Coordinates of C-alpha atoms in Angstrom, one line a residue:
Chain A
M1 CA -59.4 -130.5 -59.2
A2 CA -56.2 -129.8 -57.3
G3 CA -55.0 -133.3 -58.1
L4 CA -55.8 -132.8 -61.7
T5 CA -53.8 -129.5 -61.8
R6 CA -50.8 -131.2 -60.2
T7 CA -50.7 -134.2 -62.4
G8 CA -51.8 -132.3 -65.5
T9 CA -49.5 -130.6 -67.9
V10 CA -46.9 -128.4 -66.1
R11 CA -47.8 -125.5 -68.5
A12 CA -51.3 -125.5 -67.1
T13 CA -50.0 -125.0 -63.5
I14 CA -47.9 -121.9 -64.3
A15 CA -50.6 -120.6 -66.5
P16 CA -53.8 -119.3 -64.7
R17 CA -56.9 -121.5 -64.8
R18 CA -59.4 -120.9 -67.5
P19 CA -61.9 -118.9 -65.5
T20 CA -59.0 -116.6 -64.2
T21 CA -57.7 -116.1 -67.7
W22 CA -61.1 -115.1 -69.0
L23 CA -61.9 -113.0 -66.0
I24 CA -58.7 -110.9 -66.4
L25 CA -59.0 -110.8 -70.2
G26 CA -62.7 -109.9 -70.0
V27 CA -62.4 -107.1 -67.5
V28 CA -59.3 -105.5 -69.1
G29 CA -60.7 -106.1 -72.6
L30 CA -64.0 -104.4 -71.8
V31 CA -62.3 -101.4 -70.2
F32 CA -60.1 -101.0 -73.3
L33 CA -63.0 -101.5 -75.7
I34 CA -65.2 -98.7 -74.1
P35 CA -63.2 -95.7 -75.6
I36 CA -63.1 -97.4 -79.0
A37 CA -66.8 -98.2 -78.9
S38 CA -67.5 -94.7 -77.7
M39 CA -65.6 -93.4 -80.8
V40 CA -67.7 -95.6 -83.0
A41 CA -70.9 -94.5 -81.3
F42 CA -69.8 -90.9 -81.6
T43 CA -69.5 -91.1 -85.4
F44 CA -73.1 -92.3 -85.7
R45 CA -74.5 -89.4 -83.6
T46 CA -76.7 -86.8 -85.2
S47 CA -77.1 -83.2 -84.1
G48 CA -80.7 -84.0 -83.1
G49 CA -79.5 -86.7 -80.6
G50 CA -80.3 -89.7 -82.7
Y51 CA -78.0 -92.1 -84.6
D52 CA -77.5 -92.5 -88.4
L53 CA -74.9 -92.9 -91.0
S54 CA -74.8 -89.3 -92.2
H55 CA -71.2 -88.5 -91.0
W56 CA -69.8 -91.5 -92.8
V57 CA -71.7 -90.6 -95.9
A58 CA -70.5 -87.0 -95.6
L59 CA -66.9 -88.2 -95.7
V60 CA -67.3 -89.5 -99.3
D61 CA -69.7 -86.7 -100.4
P62 CA -67.8 -84.6 -103.1
A63 CA -69.6 -81.5 -101.8
N64 CA -67.4 -81.6 -98.7
A65 CA -64.2 -82.1 -100.6
G66 CA -63.0 -78.6 -99.8
K67 CA -63.7 -79.0 -96.1
Y68 CA -61.8 -82.2 -95.8
A69 CA -58.9 -81.1 -98.1
P70 CA -56.5 -80.7 -95.1
I71 CA -57.0 -84.3 -94.2
W72 CA -56.2 -85.7 -97.6
K73 CA -53.2 -83.4 -97.8
G74 CA -52.1 -84.6 -94.4
L75 CA -52.6 -88.2 -95.3
Q76 CA -50.6 -87.7 -98.5
G77 CA -47.9 -86.1 -96.4
S78 CA -47.9 -88.9 -94.0
L79 CA -47.7 -91.5 -96.8
V80 CA -44.7 -89.7 -98.4
L81 CA -43.1 -89.6 -95.0
A82 CA -43.8 -93.3 -94.3
L83 CA -42.2 -94.2 -97.7
T84 CA -39.1 -92.0 -97.1
T85 CA -38.7 -93.3 -93.6
V86 CA -38.9 -96.9 -94.7
A87 CA -36.3 -96.0 -97.4
I88 CA -34.0 -94.7 -94.6
V89 CA -34.5 -97.9 -92.6
L90 CA -33.9 -100.2 -95.6
F91 CA -31.1 -98.4 -97.4
L92 CA -29.2 -96.8 -94.5
L93 CA -29.9 -98.7 -91.3
A94 CA -30.1 -102.3 -92.6
P95 CA -26.9 -102.2 -94.7
T96 CA -25.0 -100.6 -91.8
M97 CA -26.2 -103.4 -89.5
I98 CA -25.1 -106.1 -92.0
L99 CA -21.7 -104.4 -92.4
V100 CA -21.2 -104.3 -88.7
T101 CA -22.2 -107.9 -88.3
L102 CA -19.8 -109.0 -91.1
R103 CA -16.8 -106.7 -90.6
F104 CA -17.0 -104.9 -87.3
P105 CA -18.5 -107.3 -84.7
K106 CA -16.9 -105.2 -82.0
L107 CA -19.1 -102.3 -83.0
R108 CA -22.3 -104.3 -82.4
R109 CA -22.9 -103.1 -78.8
P110 CA -22.1 -99.4 -79.5
L111 CA -24.5 -99.6 -82.5
E112 CA -27.2 -101.2 -80.4
F113 CA -26.8 -98.5 -77.7
L114 CA -27.0 -95.8 -80.4
C115 CA -30.1 -97.2 -82.0
L116 CA -31.9 -97.6 -78.7
L117 CA -30.9 -94.1 -77.5
P118 CA -34.0 -92.4 -79.1
L119 CA -36.1 -94.3 -76.6
S120 CA -34.7 -92.2 -73.8
I121 CA -34.7 -88.9 -75.6
P122 CA -38.2 -87.5 -75.6
A123 CA -39.4 -86.3 -79.0
I124 CA -40.2 -82.9 -77.4
V125 CA -36.5 -82.6 -76.5
L126 CA -35.4 -83.5 -80.0
V127 CA -37.7 -80.8 -81.3
V128 CA -35.9 -78.2 -79.3
G129 CA -32.7 -79.2 -81.1
L130 CA -34.3 -79.9 -84.4
A131 CA -35.8 -76.5 -84.8
P132 CA -32.6 -74.7 -85.7
I133 CA -31.5 -77.7 -87.9
Y134 CA -34.7 -77.6 -89.8
L135 CA -34.4 -73.9 -90.2
S136 CA -31.2 -74.4 -92.2
I137 CA -32.7 -77.5 -94.0
G138 CA -35.6 -75.3 -95.0
R139 CA -33.2 -72.7 -96.5
T140 CA -31.3 -75.3 -98.6
V141 CA -33.8 -78.0 -99.7
G142 CA -37.1 -76.3 -98.9
T143 CA -39.8 -76.9 -96.3
G144 CA -41.4 -79.9 -98.0
V145 CA -43.0 -82.3 -95.6
W146 CA -40.8 -85.2 -96.8
T147 CA -37.8 -83.6 -95.0
L148 CA -39.4 -84.6 -91.7
A149 CA -38.5 -88.2 -92.6
F150 CA -34.9 -87.4 -91.4
A151 CA -36.3 -86.9 -87.9
Y152 CA -38.7 -89.8 -88.2
G153 CA -35.8 -92.1 -89.2
V154 CA -34.4 -91.4 -85.8
T155 CA -37.6 -91.9 -83.9
V156 CA -38.2 -95.3 -85.5
L157 CA -34.6 -96.4 -85.0
P158 CA -35.2 -98.5 -81.8
Y159 CA -38.1 -100.4 -83.3
A160 CA -36.5 -101.0 -86.7
Y161 CA -33.2 -102.0 -85.1
R162 CA -34.9 -104.6 -82.9
A163 CA -36.8 -106.1 -85.8
I164 CA -33.8 -106.4 -88.1
Q165 CA -31.4 -107.5 -85.3
A166 CA -33.7 -110.4 -84.3
N167 CA -33.6 -111.6 -87.9
L168 CA -29.8 -111.1 -88.2
D169 CA -29.3 -113.2 -85.1
A170 CA -31.4 -116.0 -86.5
I171 CA -29.4 -116.4 -89.7
D172 CA -25.6 -117.0 -90.2
V173 CA -24.8 -113.9 -92.2
R174 CA -21.0 -114.6 -92.3
T175 CA -21.3 -118.1 -93.7
L176 CA -24.0 -117.0 -96.2
S177 CA -21.9 -114.1 -97.5
E178 CA -18.7 -116.1 -97.6
A179 CA -20.4 -118.9 -99.5
A180 CA -21.8 -116.4 -102.0
R181 CA -18.4 -114.6 -102.3
S182 CA -16.5 -117.9 -102.9
L183 CA -19.0 -118.7 -105.7
G184 CA -18.1 -115.5 -107.3
A185 CA -20.8 -113.1 -106.2
G186 CA -20.0 -109.4 -105.9
W187 CA -21.0 -107.5 -102.8
G188 CA -24.1 -106.2 -104.6
S189 CA -25.3 -109.7 -105.3
V190 CA -24.5 -110.8 -101.7
L191 CA -26.5 -107.9 -100.3
F192 CA -29.5 -108.0 -102.7
R193 CA -29.7 -111.7 -103.8
V194 CA -28.5 -113.5 -100.7
L195 CA -28.9 -111.5 -97.5
A196 CA -32.0 -109.4 -98.3
P197 CA -34.1 -112.5 -99.1
N198 CA -33.0 -114.1 -95.9
L199 CA -33.7 -111.0 -93.9
R200 CA -37.1 -110.3 -95.5
V201 CA -39.1 -111.0 -92.4
G202 CA -37.0 -108.6 -90.3
L203 CA -37.0 -106.0 -93.0
L204 CA -40.7 -106.3 -93.5
S205 CA -41.4 -106.0 -89.8
A206 CA -39.1 -103.0 -89.5
S207 CA -40.8 -101.3 -92.4
L208 CA -44.3 -102.0 -91.1
I209 CA -43.6 -100.8 -87.6
S210 CA -42.0 -97.7 -89.1
V211 CA -45.1 -97.0 -91.1
A212 CA -47.2 -97.4 -88.0
V213 CA -45.0 -95.0 -86.0
V214 CA -44.9 -92.4 -88.8
L215 CA -48.7 -92.5 -89.3
G216 CA -49.2 -91.8 -85.5
E217 CA -46.5 -89.1 -85.1
F218 CA -47.7 -85.7 -84.0
T219 CA -45.1 -84.0 -81.7
I220 CA -42.4 -83.2 -84.3
A221 CA -44.7 -82.3 -87.2
S222 CA -46.9 -80.1 -85.0
L223 CA -44.0 -78.1 -83.4
L224 CA -42.1 -77.8 -86.7
N225 CA -45.3 -76.6 -88.4
R226 CA -45.5 -79.4 -91.0
Q227 CA -48.7 -81.0 -92.1
N228 CA -49.1 -84.8 -91.6
L229 CA -52.1 -87.0 -90.9
Q230 CA -52.1 -86.3 -87.1
T231 CA -51.8 -82.5 -87.3
A232 CA -54.5 -82.5 -90.0
L233 CA -56.8 -84.6 -87.7
F234 CA -56.1 -82.1 -85.0
V235 CA -57.1 -79.1 -87.2
V236 CA -60.1 -80.7 -88.8
N237 CA -61.4 -81.9 -85.4
K238 CA -62.0 -78.2 -84.5
Q239 CA -64.5 -77.7 -87.4
D240 CA -65.8 -81.3 -87.8
P241 CA -65.0 -83.6 -84.9
Y242 CA -67.1 -86.4 -86.5
V243 CA -64.9 -86.8 -89.5
A244 CA -61.8 -86.5 -87.5
V245 CA -62.9 -89.4 -85.3
I246 CA -64.0 -91.5 -88.3
L247 CA -60.5 -91.1 -89.8
A248 CA -58.8 -91.8 -86.5
L249 CA -60.8 -95.1 -86.3
L250 CA -59.8 -96.0 -89.8
A251 CA -56.1 -95.2 -89.0
L252 CA -56.3 -97.3 -85.9
L253 CA -57.8 -100.2 -87.8
F254 CA -55.2 -99.9 -90.5
A255 CA -52.4 -100.0 -87.9
F256 CA -53.9 -103.0 -86.2
L257 CA -54.1 -104.9 -89.4
L258 CA -50.5 -103.9 -90.2
L259 CA -49.2 -105.2 -86.8
L260 CA -51.4 -108.3 -87.1
A261 CA -49.7 -109.0 -90.4
I262 CA -46.3 -108.6 -88.8
G263 CA -47.3 -111.1 -86.1
R264 CA -48.6 -113.5 -88.7
V265 CA -45.5 -113.3 -90.8
G266 CA -43.3 -113.8 -87.8
T267 CA -45.2 -116.8 -86.5
A268 CA -45.4 -118.4 -89.9
T269 CA -41.6 -118.3 -90.4
A270 CA -41.0 -119.5 -86.9
L271 CA -43.2 -122.5 -87.6
R272 CA -41.5 -123.1 -90.9
R273 CA -38.1 -122.9 -89.4
S274 CA -39.0 -125.3 -86.5
T275 CA -40.7 -127.9 -88.7
P276 CA -37.6 -129.7 -89.9
R277 CA -36.3 -129.8 -86.3
K278 CA -39.3 -131.9 -85.3
D279 CA -38.4 -134.5 -87.9
P280 CA -35.1 -136.1 -87.0
T281 CA -34.6 -137.5 -90.6
Chain B
M1 CA 22.1 -128.5 -107.6
G2 CA 23.0 -126.6 -104.5
R3 CA 22.8 -123.4 -106.4
R4 CA 19.5 -124.4 -107.9
G5 CA 18.2 -125.2 -104.4
R6 CA 19.3 -121.8 -103.1
L7 CA 17.6 -120.1 -106.0
D8 CA 14.4 -122.0 -105.3
Q9 CA 14.6 -120.9 -101.7
V10 CA 15.1 -117.3 -102.7
T11 CA 12.3 -117.3 -105.2
S12 CA 9.9 -119.0 -102.8
A13 CA 10.9 -116.5 -100.1
V14 CA 10.3 -113.7 -102.5
H15 CA 7.0 -115.2 -103.4
E16 CA 6.0 -115.5 -99.8
G17 CA 7.2 -112.0 -99.1
V18 CA 5.2 -110.7 -102.0
G19 CA 2.2 -112.8 -101.0
A20 CA 2.4 -111.4 -97.4
V21 CA 2.7 -107.9 -98.6
D22 CA -0.1 -108.5 -101.1
S23 CA -2.6 -110.0 -98.6
G24 CA -1.7 -107.4 -96.0
R25 CA -2.3 -104.6 -98.5
R26 CA -5.5 -106.3 -99.6
R27 CA -6.7 -106.6 -96.1
R28 CA -6.0 -102.9 -95.4
R29 CA -7.5 -101.9 -98.7
A30 CA -10.6 -103.9 -97.9
T31 CA -11.0 -102.5 -94.4
A32 CA -10.9 -98.9 -95.6
P33 CA -14.0 -99.1 -97.9
A34 CA -15.7 -101.2 -95.3
A35 CA -15.2 -98.4 -92.7
L36 CA -16.3 -95.9 -95.4
G37 CA -19.6 -97.9 -95.5
L38 CA -20.2 -96.9 -91.9
L39 CA -20.0 -93.2 -92.8
P40 CA -23.5 -92.5 -94.2
F41 CA -25.3 -93.9 -91.2
G42 CA -22.7 -92.3 -88.9
A43 CA -23.2 -88.9 -90.5
Y44 CA -27.0 -89.4 -90.4
V45 CA -27.0 -90.2 -86.7
A46 CA -24.6 -87.3 -86.0
V47 CA -26.8 -84.8 -87.7
F48 CA -30.3 -85.9 -86.7
L49 CA -29.7 -87.5 -83.3
A50 CA -26.5 -86.2 -81.7
L51 CA -26.6 -82.7 -83.0
P52 CA -30.3 -81.9 -82.0
T53 CA -29.7 -83.5 -78.6
G54 CA -26.6 -81.4 -78.2
I55 CA -28.3 -78.2 -79.3
A56 CA -31.3 -78.9 -77.0
L57 CA -29.0 -79.4 -74.0
A58 CA -26.7 -76.5 -74.9
S59 CA -29.3 -74.0 -75.8
G60 CA -30.3 -73.7 -72.1
L61 CA -26.7 -72.8 -71.2
F62 CA -26.1 -70.0 -73.7
T63 CA -27.5 -66.5 -74.1
S64 CA -29.0 -65.5 -77.4
D65 CA -25.7 -63.8 -78.2
G66 CA -23.9 -67.2 -77.8
A67 CA -22.2 -66.4 -74.5
F68 CA -22.1 -69.2 -71.9
T69 CA -24.3 -68.6 -68.9
L70 CA -25.9 -70.5 -66.0
E71 CA -28.5 -67.8 -65.6
N72 CA -31.1 -69.6 -67.6
L73 CA -31.0 -72.4 -65.1
S74 CA -32.7 -70.1 -62.7
A75 CA -35.9 -70.9 -64.7
L76 CA -35.8 -74.3 -63.0
A77 CA -36.5 -72.5 -59.7
D78 CA -39.6 -70.8 -61.1
P79 CA -42.6 -72.2 -59.1
V80 CA -44.6 -72.7 -62.3
I81 CA -41.8 -74.8 -63.8
L82 CA -41.2 -76.7 -60.6
G83 CA -44.9 -77.4 -60.4
A84 CA -44.8 -78.7 -64.0
F85 CA -41.9 -81.0 -63.2
W86 CA -43.7 -82.2 -60.1
N87 CA -46.9 -82.9 -62.1
S88 CA -45.0 -84.7 -64.8
I89 CA -43.3 -86.9 -62.2
W90 CA -46.3 -87.9 -60.2
L91 CA -48.4 -88.4 -63.3
S92 CA -45.7 -90.7 -64.7
F93 CA -45.3 -92.7 -61.5
L94 CA -49.0 -93.1 -60.9
T95 CA -49.9 -94.2 -64.5
A96 CA -46.8 -96.4 -64.7
A97 CA -47.7 -98.1 -61.4
I98 CA -51.3 -98.8 -62.5
G99 CA -50.2 -99.7 -66.0
A100 CA -47.5 -102.1 -64.7
V101 CA -49.9 -103.9 -62.4
V102 CA -52.8 -104.2 -64.9
G103 CA -50.4 -105.1 -67.7
A104 CA -48.7 -107.8 -65.6
A105 CA -52.1 -109.3 -64.8
L106 CA -53.0 -109.2 -68.5
S107 CA -49.6 -110.8 -69.4
Y108 CA -50.3 -113.5 -66.8
A109 CA -53.7 -114.2 -68.3
M110 CA -52.0 -114.5 -71.8
L111 CA -50.0 -117.5 -70.5
G112 CA -53.3 -119.4 -70.7
F113 CA -53.1 -119.3 -74.5
P114 CA -50.6 -121.2 -76.8
E115 CA -47.6 -119.0 -77.8
D116 CA -48.3 -119.1 -81.5
G117 CA -52.1 -119.1 -81.3
R118 CA -54.6 -116.7 -82.7
A119 CA -55.4 -115.1 -79.3
R120 CA -51.8 -114.2 -78.6
S121 CA -51.2 -112.7 -82.0
I122 CA -54.4 -110.6 -81.7
V123 CA -53.4 -109.3 -78.2
D124 CA -49.8 -108.7 -79.5
A125 CA -51.1 -106.6 -82.4
A126 CA -53.6 -104.7 -80.3
S127 CA -50.9 -104.0 -77.7
G128 CA -48.6 -102.7 -80.5
V129 CA -51.2 -100.4 -81.8
L130 CA -52.5 -99.1 -78.5
A131 CA -49.0 -98.6 -77.1
Q132 CA -48.4 -96.3 -80.2
F133 CA -51.9 -94.9 -79.9
G134 CA -50.9 -92.1 -77.6
G135 CA -51.6 -88.8 -79.2
V136 CA -54.4 -87.0 -81.0
M137 CA -56.5 -90.1 -81.7
L138 CA -56.3 -91.1 -78.1
A139 CA -57.5 -87.7 -77.0
F140 CA -60.5 -88.1 -79.4
A141 CA -61.3 -91.5 -77.9
F142 CA -61.4 -90.1 -74.4
I143 CA -63.4 -87.0 -75.4
A144 CA -65.9 -89.3 -77.0
T145 CA -65.9 -91.4 -73.8
I146 CA -65.7 -89.1 -70.9
G147 CA -65.9 -85.7 -72.6
L148 CA -68.6 -83.3 -71.6
Q149 CA -71.0 -85.1 -74.0
G150 CA -69.1 -88.4 -74.0
V151 CA -70.9 -91.8 -74.1
V152 CA -69.9 -92.8 -70.5
T153 CA -70.6 -89.3 -69.2
V154 CA -74.1 -89.2 -70.7
F155 CA -74.8 -92.7 -69.6
L156 CA -73.8 -92.1 -66.0
R157 CA -75.8 -88.8 -65.9
D158 CA -79.0 -90.3 -67.5
V159 CA -79.0 -93.7 -65.9
F160 CA -77.5 -93.1 -62.5
G161 CA -77.8 -89.4 -62.1
V162 CA -74.1 -89.1 -61.5
D163 CA -72.4 -86.0 -62.9
I164 CA -68.7 -86.8 -63.2
F165 CA -68.0 -83.2 -64.0
A166 CA -69.8 -81.7 -61.0
D167 CA -66.5 -80.3 -59.8
G168 CA -65.6 -78.8 -63.1
A169 CA -64.4 -80.1 -66.5
W170 CA -61.3 -82.0 -65.2
I171 CA -60.9 -83.9 -68.4
Y172 CA -59.2 -80.9 -69.9
E173 CA -56.9 -80.6 -66.9
L174 CA -54.3 -82.7 -65.3
P175 CA -56.5 -85.4 -63.8
G176 CA -58.0 -85.9 -67.2
L177 CA -54.6 -87.2 -68.4
V178 CA -54.6 -90.2 -66.0
L179 CA -57.0 -92.4 -67.8
P180 CA -55.6 -91.8 -71.3
Y181 CA -52.1 -92.4 -70.1
I182 CA -53.1 -95.7 -68.5
Y183 CA -54.6 -96.6 -71.9
F184 CA -51.2 -96.6 -73.5
Q185 CA -49.2 -97.8 -70.5
V186 CA -51.0 -101.1 -70.1
P187 CA -50.3 -102.3 -73.7
L188 CA -46.6 -101.2 -73.3
M189 CA -46.4 -103.3 -70.2
V190 CA -47.7 -106.3 -72.0
I191 CA -45.2 -105.8 -74.8
T192 CA -42.2 -105.5 -72.5
F193 CA -43.3 -107.9 -69.6
L194 CA -44.9 -110.8 -71.5
P195 CA -41.6 -112.2 -72.9
A196 CA -40.1 -112.3 -69.3
L197 CA -43.2 -114.0 -68.0
A198 CA -43.3 -116.5 -70.9
G199 CA -39.6 -117.2 -70.1
L200 CA -40.5 -118.6 -66.7
K201 CA -39.4 -122.3 -66.9
P202 CA -42.2 -124.8 -66.2
Q203 CA -39.6 -127.1 -64.7
W204 CA -39.2 -124.7 -61.8
M205 CA -42.8 -125.2 -60.9
E206 CA -42.3 -129.0 -61.4
A207 CA -39.3 -128.9 -59.0
T208 CA -41.3 -126.9 -56.4
L209 CA -44.1 -129.3 -56.5
T210 CA -41.8 -132.4 -56.3
L211 CA -40.1 -130.9 -53.3
G212 CA -43.5 -130.7 -51.6
G213 CA -44.4 -127.0 -52.3
T214 CA -47.7 -125.7 -53.5
P215 CA -48.2 -123.4 -56.5
A216 CA -48.4 -120.5 -54.0
T217 CA -44.9 -121.5 -52.6
F218 CA -43.6 -121.5 -56.2
W219 CA -44.9 -117.9 -56.8
W220 CA -43.6 -116.5 -53.5
K221 CA -40.2 -118.2 -53.5
V222 CA -39.4 -118.6 -57.2
G223 CA -41.8 -116.9 -59.6
I224 CA -42.0 -113.4 -58.1
P225 CA -38.3 -113.1 -57.1
V226 CA -37.2 -114.2 -60.6
L227 CA -39.7 -111.8 -62.3
A228 CA -39.2 -108.8 -59.9
P229 CA -36.2 -107.3 -61.9
S230 CA -38.1 -107.6 -65.2
F231 CA -41.1 -106.1 -63.6
F232 CA -39.2 -103.1 -62.3
A233 CA -37.4 -102.7 -65.6
S234 CA -40.7 -102.5 -67.4
F235 CA -42.1 -100.2 -64.7
L236 CA -39.2 -97.8 -65.2
L237 CA -39.7 -97.9 -69.0
L238 CA -43.3 -97.0 -68.4
I239 CA -42.3 -94.0 -66.3
A240 CA -40.0 -92.9 -69.0
N241 CA -42.7 -93.4 -71.6
A242 CA -45.3 -91.3 -69.7
F243 CA -42.7 -88.6 -68.8
S244 CA -41.8 -88.0 -72.4
S245 CA -45.3 -88.2 -73.8
Y246 CA -46.5 -85.0 -75.4
A247 CA -49.2 -85.5 -78.0
T248 CA -52.0 -86.7 -75.8
A249 CA -51.7 -83.9 -73.4
A250 CA -51.3 -81.4 -76.3
A251 CA -54.5 -82.6 -78.0
L252 CA -56.5 -82.8 -74.7
S253 CA -55.5 -79.6 -73.0
S254 CA -55.0 -76.9 -75.6
Q255 CA -54.9 -74.3 -72.8
G256 CA -52.6 -74.3 -69.8
S257 CA -49.3 -76.1 -69.4
S258 CA -49.5 -78.4 -66.5
I259 CA -46.7 -80.8 -67.5
V260 CA -43.1 -80.2 -68.7
P261 CA -43.6 -81.1 -72.4
L262 CA -46.5 -78.5 -72.5
Q263 CA -44.2 -76.0 -70.9
I264 CA -41.7 -76.6 -73.6
R265 CA -44.4 -76.0 -76.2
T266 CA -45.3 -72.8 -74.6
A267 CA -41.6 -71.7 -74.5
L268 CA -41.1 -72.7 -78.1
T269 CA -44.2 -71.1 -79.6
S270 CA -44.3 -68.0 -77.4
E271 CA -43.6 -65.1 -79.7
T272 CA -44.4 -62.4 -77.2
V273 CA -41.8 -63.1 -74.6
L274 CA -38.3 -62.7 -75.9
G275 CA -35.5 -65.1 -74.9
R276 CA -37.9 -67.9 -74.2
E277 CA -36.1 -70.4 -76.5
N278 CA -33.5 -70.7 -73.8
V279 CA -36.1 -71.7 -71.3
A280 CA -37.1 -74.5 -73.7
G281 CA -33.5 -75.6 -73.6
V282 CA -33.4 -75.5 -69.8
L283 CA -36.6 -77.6 -69.6
A284 CA -35.2 -80.0 -72.2
L285 CA -32.0 -80.3 -70.0
G286 CA -34.2 -81.0 -67.0
M287 CA -36.1 -83.7 -68.8
I288 CA -33.0 -85.3 -70.1
V289 CA -31.5 -85.4 -66.6
I290 CA -34.6 -87.1 -65.2
M291 CA -34.7 -89.5 -68.2
A292 CA -31.1 -90.3 -67.7
V293 CA -31.7 -91.2 -64.1
V294 CA -34.6 -93.5 -65.0
M295 CA -32.8 -95.1 -67.9
C296 CA -29.7 -95.8 -65.7
A297 CA -31.9 -97.4 -63.1
Y298 CA -33.4 -99.4 -66.0
A299 CA -30.0 -100.6 -67.2
L300 CA -29.0 -101.7 -63.7
V301 CA -32.3 -103.6 -63.1
Q302 CA -32.2 -105.0 -66.6
R303 CA -28.7 -106.5 -66.0
R304 CA -30.1 -108.3 -63.0
A305 CA -33.1 -109.5 -64.9
A306 CA -30.8 -110.9 -67.6
R307 CA -29.4 -113.4 -65.2
W308 CA -32.5 -115.6 -65.5
Q309 CA -33.1 -115.2 -69.1
A310 CA -30.0 -117.1 -70.4

């Protein structure tokens, strides 16, 4: 066995052996599944102590529409926020990153520092400073939930920056834009018809991760008294914990599928890009 | 002929001069709009990142009339506040340490799967979700699991006769935060540490074995020393993550303010005690100072880790 490991592939020697892999994965996986499984079991519980589907049925029962109204309102708010935040990422952050890459390469490090800064400023600290700012925003453009997207644009900055920068590093922005310019394209065409298609993976991942972050955000919305999905779940949980848990599970599943899609898109392009390299002709 | 030649020289010189001026002006003209292009994002970051951070830091240093004062800082000496800082710090260290070790083990196990395989992408996606899971939904999950009527609580009571809440309902107090925090720390460790682990060069193992070492020699003399900086960098990130986490604690313990973020909530929402906004500012200042120390340590360790990742 030891001889086989030594003469076998080197990868196999750095990597743990099969039983070790499955032992670690099994134990950690099980511990991590228990809370999720408990949530699922909780949603099937009846007040009598048995299990049935009544809480899931109640969710779609029109008779309960009034009771669950805050949730739909919160979900609506979160979706509007997700869209606005994605717009900030796509139309404010991405063009700035392209501009810095093309014209101000020296600003790359400062921009990176700036974009990763929100990781080290706790959301709760931002709220302390945002409260007076939102007071004046409320006076000028109103207290609509969408205004929170300005704050969320900052909280998603580190994630969106990383996703877009990884893609920018992988393509030659300068050559692409110079080629397009010399063929007579204006800056608009360069941006939308040349660079954006080449950056689609990075832009897509940045958008999806932003959606995931916005759907899970609670701190800022709660302390600034705005209604989003999480604050609605928090409120509804007090009167009907079952429905809150069902919706939390659905949100979790949605976020998981979203991130799985990012991973799939990323791997697919990595494979496509490496395919020609394998073939020397 | 000579005259003609001189004229040519003059005209070409003029042309060159005009050309130089023209291209110089064009370059300058092109830089100005390009720099203008940086303005929207710059303004955005100034208003929604720099300004709130500045206000948060400054609000602790001014009275409600706008006069500079260090008096508010005395709030930091309040035993309740000191206790909250202490709770926040040990909770962050404890959960970061457990999260780092378990997350590193899980990352190690992931090396057994091909990098672009299905298992990796599922674990990647799950880690991404669970690292962001902190908050209201995580609190629900733990109430359903180890709440007073939680699945595990009931199971332990009915099957083994063990009452985990014999000493009181600790799930709604500080110890109740440990398990939920670990639940988002482990996935974050996987996200940050797995790339470093995957970057370990198989040739180093090959070289160790060729030189007569064993896999154990490789791990002790090469693997662990090379990974140590990355491990500590991830560990520091986990500390920062737990320290700044608010939503889980807010959803789990609606009463009491055992950790700093909850103290800030109390200070922000308290309408009965006047002048408490400044206390929120002082607490924010304290948090930023601790975060700055952790992030500086992170940057130093990260620089050392980068040496092996070229």
